[in-house]
Amino acid sequence: MANGRRNSVVCTRPTTSSTASHKPSTLPSTLRRCSWWATRLTEKALWWEALMGFQFNHVGGGTKTRRPITLHMKYNADAHSPLCRLHLPSNSHSHSDSDSEPHGKSLSLQEIQAYIEAENMRLEKEPCLFSAKEIIVRVDYKYCPNLTIIDTPGLIAPAPGPKNRALQVQARAVEALVRAKMQHKEFIILCLEDCSDWSNATTRRVVMQIDPELSRTVIVSTKLDTKIPQFARSSDVEVFLSPPTCMLDGCILGDSPFFTSVPSGRVGSGHDSVYGSNDEFKKAISLREMEDVASLEEKLGRSLSIQERSRIGVSKLRFFLEELLQKRYMDNVPLIIPLLEKEYRSATRKMNEINQELSTLDELKLKEKGRVFHDLFLTKLSLLLKGTVVAPPDKFGETLQDERTNGGAFVSSDGLQFPHKLIPNAGMRLYGGAQYHRAMAEFRFVVGGIKCPPITREEIVNACGVEDLHDGTNYSRTACVIAVAKARDTFEPFLHQLGCRLLHILKRLLPISVYLLQKDGEYLSGHEVFLRRVASAFNDFAESTERACREKCMEDLVSTTRYVTWSLHNKNRAGLRQFLDSFAGTEHNTMGGNCVPAGISQDSSFGSVANEKDTKSRADVKLSHVASGIDVASSIQTTETRLADLLDSTLWNRRLAPSSERIVYALVQQIFHGIKEYFLASAELKFNCFLLMPVVDKLPALLREDLKSAFEDDLDNIFDITNLRHLLGQRKRDAEIELKRIKRLKDKFRSLHKHLSSHQAPSTAFSDYC
């Protein structure tokens, strides 16, 4: 196919117990660019060697194949004996096409067999026992179909128990390798079963884990010559040859199983060889097929039908697979040609772009390209801030939880975070201006909900201190000291957290802008030094701008926590006066109820409690006031008395009364709230003005100056012209090779399509073999 993928056939063979004297076989085969993967046990090599028409693999008792062997077979009418080349690919060349590696070391079949045996013996002594690295062999032969065969290590069914633990580990490793080969949906699975009762699904058990419906599986019953004598009645043979659909658990390819026998014996000139040549081996295979047909007809007492004969023998399986894969090619080739046309157009466009880049490698054009890129980059930044949906959110967006993880969270002094689900759009993956707005909204939401930290009596007493002219207490100063300290400790961390978060959001604009430039074909590929300089300038600008903005915000926070201005911190004097009037009214009502003021009765560190004479004097004043009406003199006297009582409970008293505590606490709350409101408004305004806006109005000038400076310093190093010419030259050579490869594939597939359309009969290789 155009992308190099193959229609493939995975062949599996029934496993055997580790205590068995021999192992059944497993085979793979495919049409050119189609792969059959085989699990190999002892006689399996003979089975798929019969399919190929020659012998070369390492056979014997136990697991012999320890590295996958990829055999690219190609029909060649002029090759009267197999012409072999050995390739040793890297790990990345898995089941590579023979066309992609036309050269290799020319070896004979015997030399290749010796190499494979040496590799298997080497791995047998190593701890891993197996290797996933493939041995690739290319074979041209007049009796070969156009197939790619990949032989994998044979499946093992070890006995249970701790004594067989090594074999159990080995079995799991091999089965994992085979399962991985069968995972590809485009593969056809060739499942070899060694059983005379279809109820036993030895190999199908493994295959159906990958292909449950057997919809891409061809089932083959092996060693037919040993099974026929086991049937006592002809009805048993009928069921074996045509098993009910329910027994095969699905709709298999070909509708019914194939039945094969392979003569034993090796080709060679040694004393243990049975066949002197591969031709003798092929004749023995054909003779074995005829004997199987005769034995079946004798057991059934009738002649086999044409349908039944089409399922007996290796040659019939070859014929079926050739037709199946030819049909797949007929279906796929018309789809492949348009794909190749598309790839050819893409490769041509790349070639034109490379030629265009080579033609612009002079100073003036490079400078102009740099300026154009500068403008395009700024355009993308502005677009991201204003809002766009061009960049995919699933790739570049961040949820609030992701943003907190990557850019830092707003954490209060107690270490708690606000639940992210309560923030609007918390679960959405945002970037650019939308993400900036969400972060600022979270800052307002979190900081705006902060309450004044608790105030202890010890803090109030410690804040009173001693004045420089007297030892009285000033609770208004005390409240200011506590409020500004609490506010500074509470809000300063949030300022640093906000700067870190917004800086993270701004820095994320760079990779997203690069993506948009690449998407629009406006990216300067190959100019890595220049691009790194632009990225460095942008990041430096973002960091310095955030730092300067944060310092401005710190100045505001310091000023509001250094000196208390009542009109600012308490919002207005009327609010404070209302609070003090309500407090004074409470004190007046307490005295009006003939109760001694709490501040006087409880709070006197000087031991100067009002004597009875003072109490009597105040009582006389009140009685006189009630009896004779409101008198200006008596009213002034009452006011003075109340003032004296208030001073006595606040200015001269060091024992903290509830009334004094309430005054301090209320003042601290008012001051703290005023600082919070000012801090919120000031921080948001300054970050918008001195962090966000500079990206729009100051960054262009800064990048322009940096670009100008770079061009004046060393243009060659900025654009790395020498290295760029070398890279573009290499890219041009690669593009030319790619164009030639695609053109060759186009011509090849057109010719193949024409050939397959005009020749529906099996290939010459199959006809000669059969």
Coordinates of N, CA and C in Angstrom, one line a residue, residues 459-468 470-482 566 647 649-654 656 660 663-664 667-668:
E459 N -2.6 39.7 71.3 CA -2.2 40.6 70.2 C -2.6 42.1 70.5
I460 N -3.8 42.3 71.1 CA -4.3 43.6 71.4 C -3.4 44.3 72.4
V461 N -3.1 43.5 73.5 CA -2.3 44.1 74.6 C -0.9 44.4 74.1
N462 N -0.3 43.5 73.3 CA 1.1 43.7 72.8 C 1.1 44.9 71.9
A463 N 0.0 45.1 71.1 CA 0.0 46.2 70.2 C -0.2 47.6 70.9
C464 N -0.6 47.5 72.2 CA -0.8 48.8 72.9 C 0.5 49.5 73.2
G465 N 1.5 48.7 73.7 CA 2.8 49.3 73.9 C 2.8 50.5 74.9
V466 N 3.8 51.3 74.8 CA 4.0 52.5 75.6 C 4.3 53.7 74.8
E467 N 3.5 54.8 75.0 CA 3.8 56.0 74.2 C 5.0 56.7 74.7
D468 N 5.5 57.6 73.9 CA 6.8 58.3 74.3 C 6.5 59.4 75.3
H470 N 3.4 59.4 77.5 CA 2.6 58.9 78.6 C 2.4 57.4 78.5
D471 N 1.9 56.8 79.6 CA 1.7 55.4 79.6 C 0.3 55.0 79.4
G472 N -0.5 55.9 78.8 CA -1.9 55.5 78.5 C -2.0 54.7 77.3
T473 N -3.2 54.2 77.0 CA -3.4 53.3 75.8 C -4.2 54.1 74.7
N474 N -3.8 53.8 73.4 CA -4.4 54.4 72.3 C -5.0 53.2 71.4
Y475 N -6.2 52.9 71.6 CA -6.8 51.8 71.0 C -7.0 52.0 69.5
S476 N -7.1 53.2 69.0 CA -7.1 53.4 67.6 C -5.8 53.1 66.9
R477 N -4.7 53.5 67.6 CA -3.4 53.0 67.1 C -3.2 51.5 67.1
T478 N -3.7 51.0 68.2 CA -3.6 49.5 68.4 C -4.3 48.8 67.2
A479 N -5.5 49.3 66.9 CA -6.3 48.7 65.8 C -5.5 48.8 64.5
C480 N -4.9 50.0 64.2 CA -4.2 50.2 63.0 C -3.0 49.3 62.9
V481 N -2.2 49.1 64.0 CA -1.1 48.2 64.0 C -1.5 46.8 63.7
I482 N -2.5 46.3 64.3 CA -3.0 44.9 64.1 C -3.5 44.8 62.6
W566 N -8.0 57.3 57.2 CA -9.3 56.8 57.6 C -10.3 57.0 56.4
L647 N -12.7 57.9 78.7 CA -11.3 58.0 78.8 C -10.7 57.1 79.8
S649 N -11.9 54.3 80.7 CA -12.0 52.8 80.3 C -11.1 52.5 79.1
T650 N -10.6 53.6 78.4 CA -9.8 53.3 77.2 C -8.4 53.9 77.3
L651 N -8.3 55.1 77.7 CA -7.0 55.8 77.7 C -6.1 55.4 78.9
W652 N -6.8 55.3 80.1 CA -6.0 55.1 81.3 C -6.0 53.7 81.8
N653 N -6.7 52.8 81.1 CA -7.0 51.5 81.6 C -6.2 50.4 80.8
R654 N -5.4 49.6 81.5 CA -4.6 48.5 80.9 C -5.3 47.2 81.0
L656 N -7.9 44.8 79.7 CA -8.7 44.8 78.5 C -10.2 44.4 78.8
S660 N -13.6 47.6 75.3 CA -12.3 48.0 74.6 C -12.0 47.0 73.5
I663 N -14.2 47.5 70.6 CA -13.8 48.7 69.8 C -12.6 48.3 68.9
V664 N -11.6 47.7 69.4 CA -10.4 47.3 68.7 C -10.8 46.3 67.5
L667 N -12.7 48.2 64.8 CA -11.8 49.0 64.0 C -10.9 48.2 63.1
V668 N -10.3 47.1 63.6 CA -9.5 46.2 62.8 C -10.2 45.7 61.6

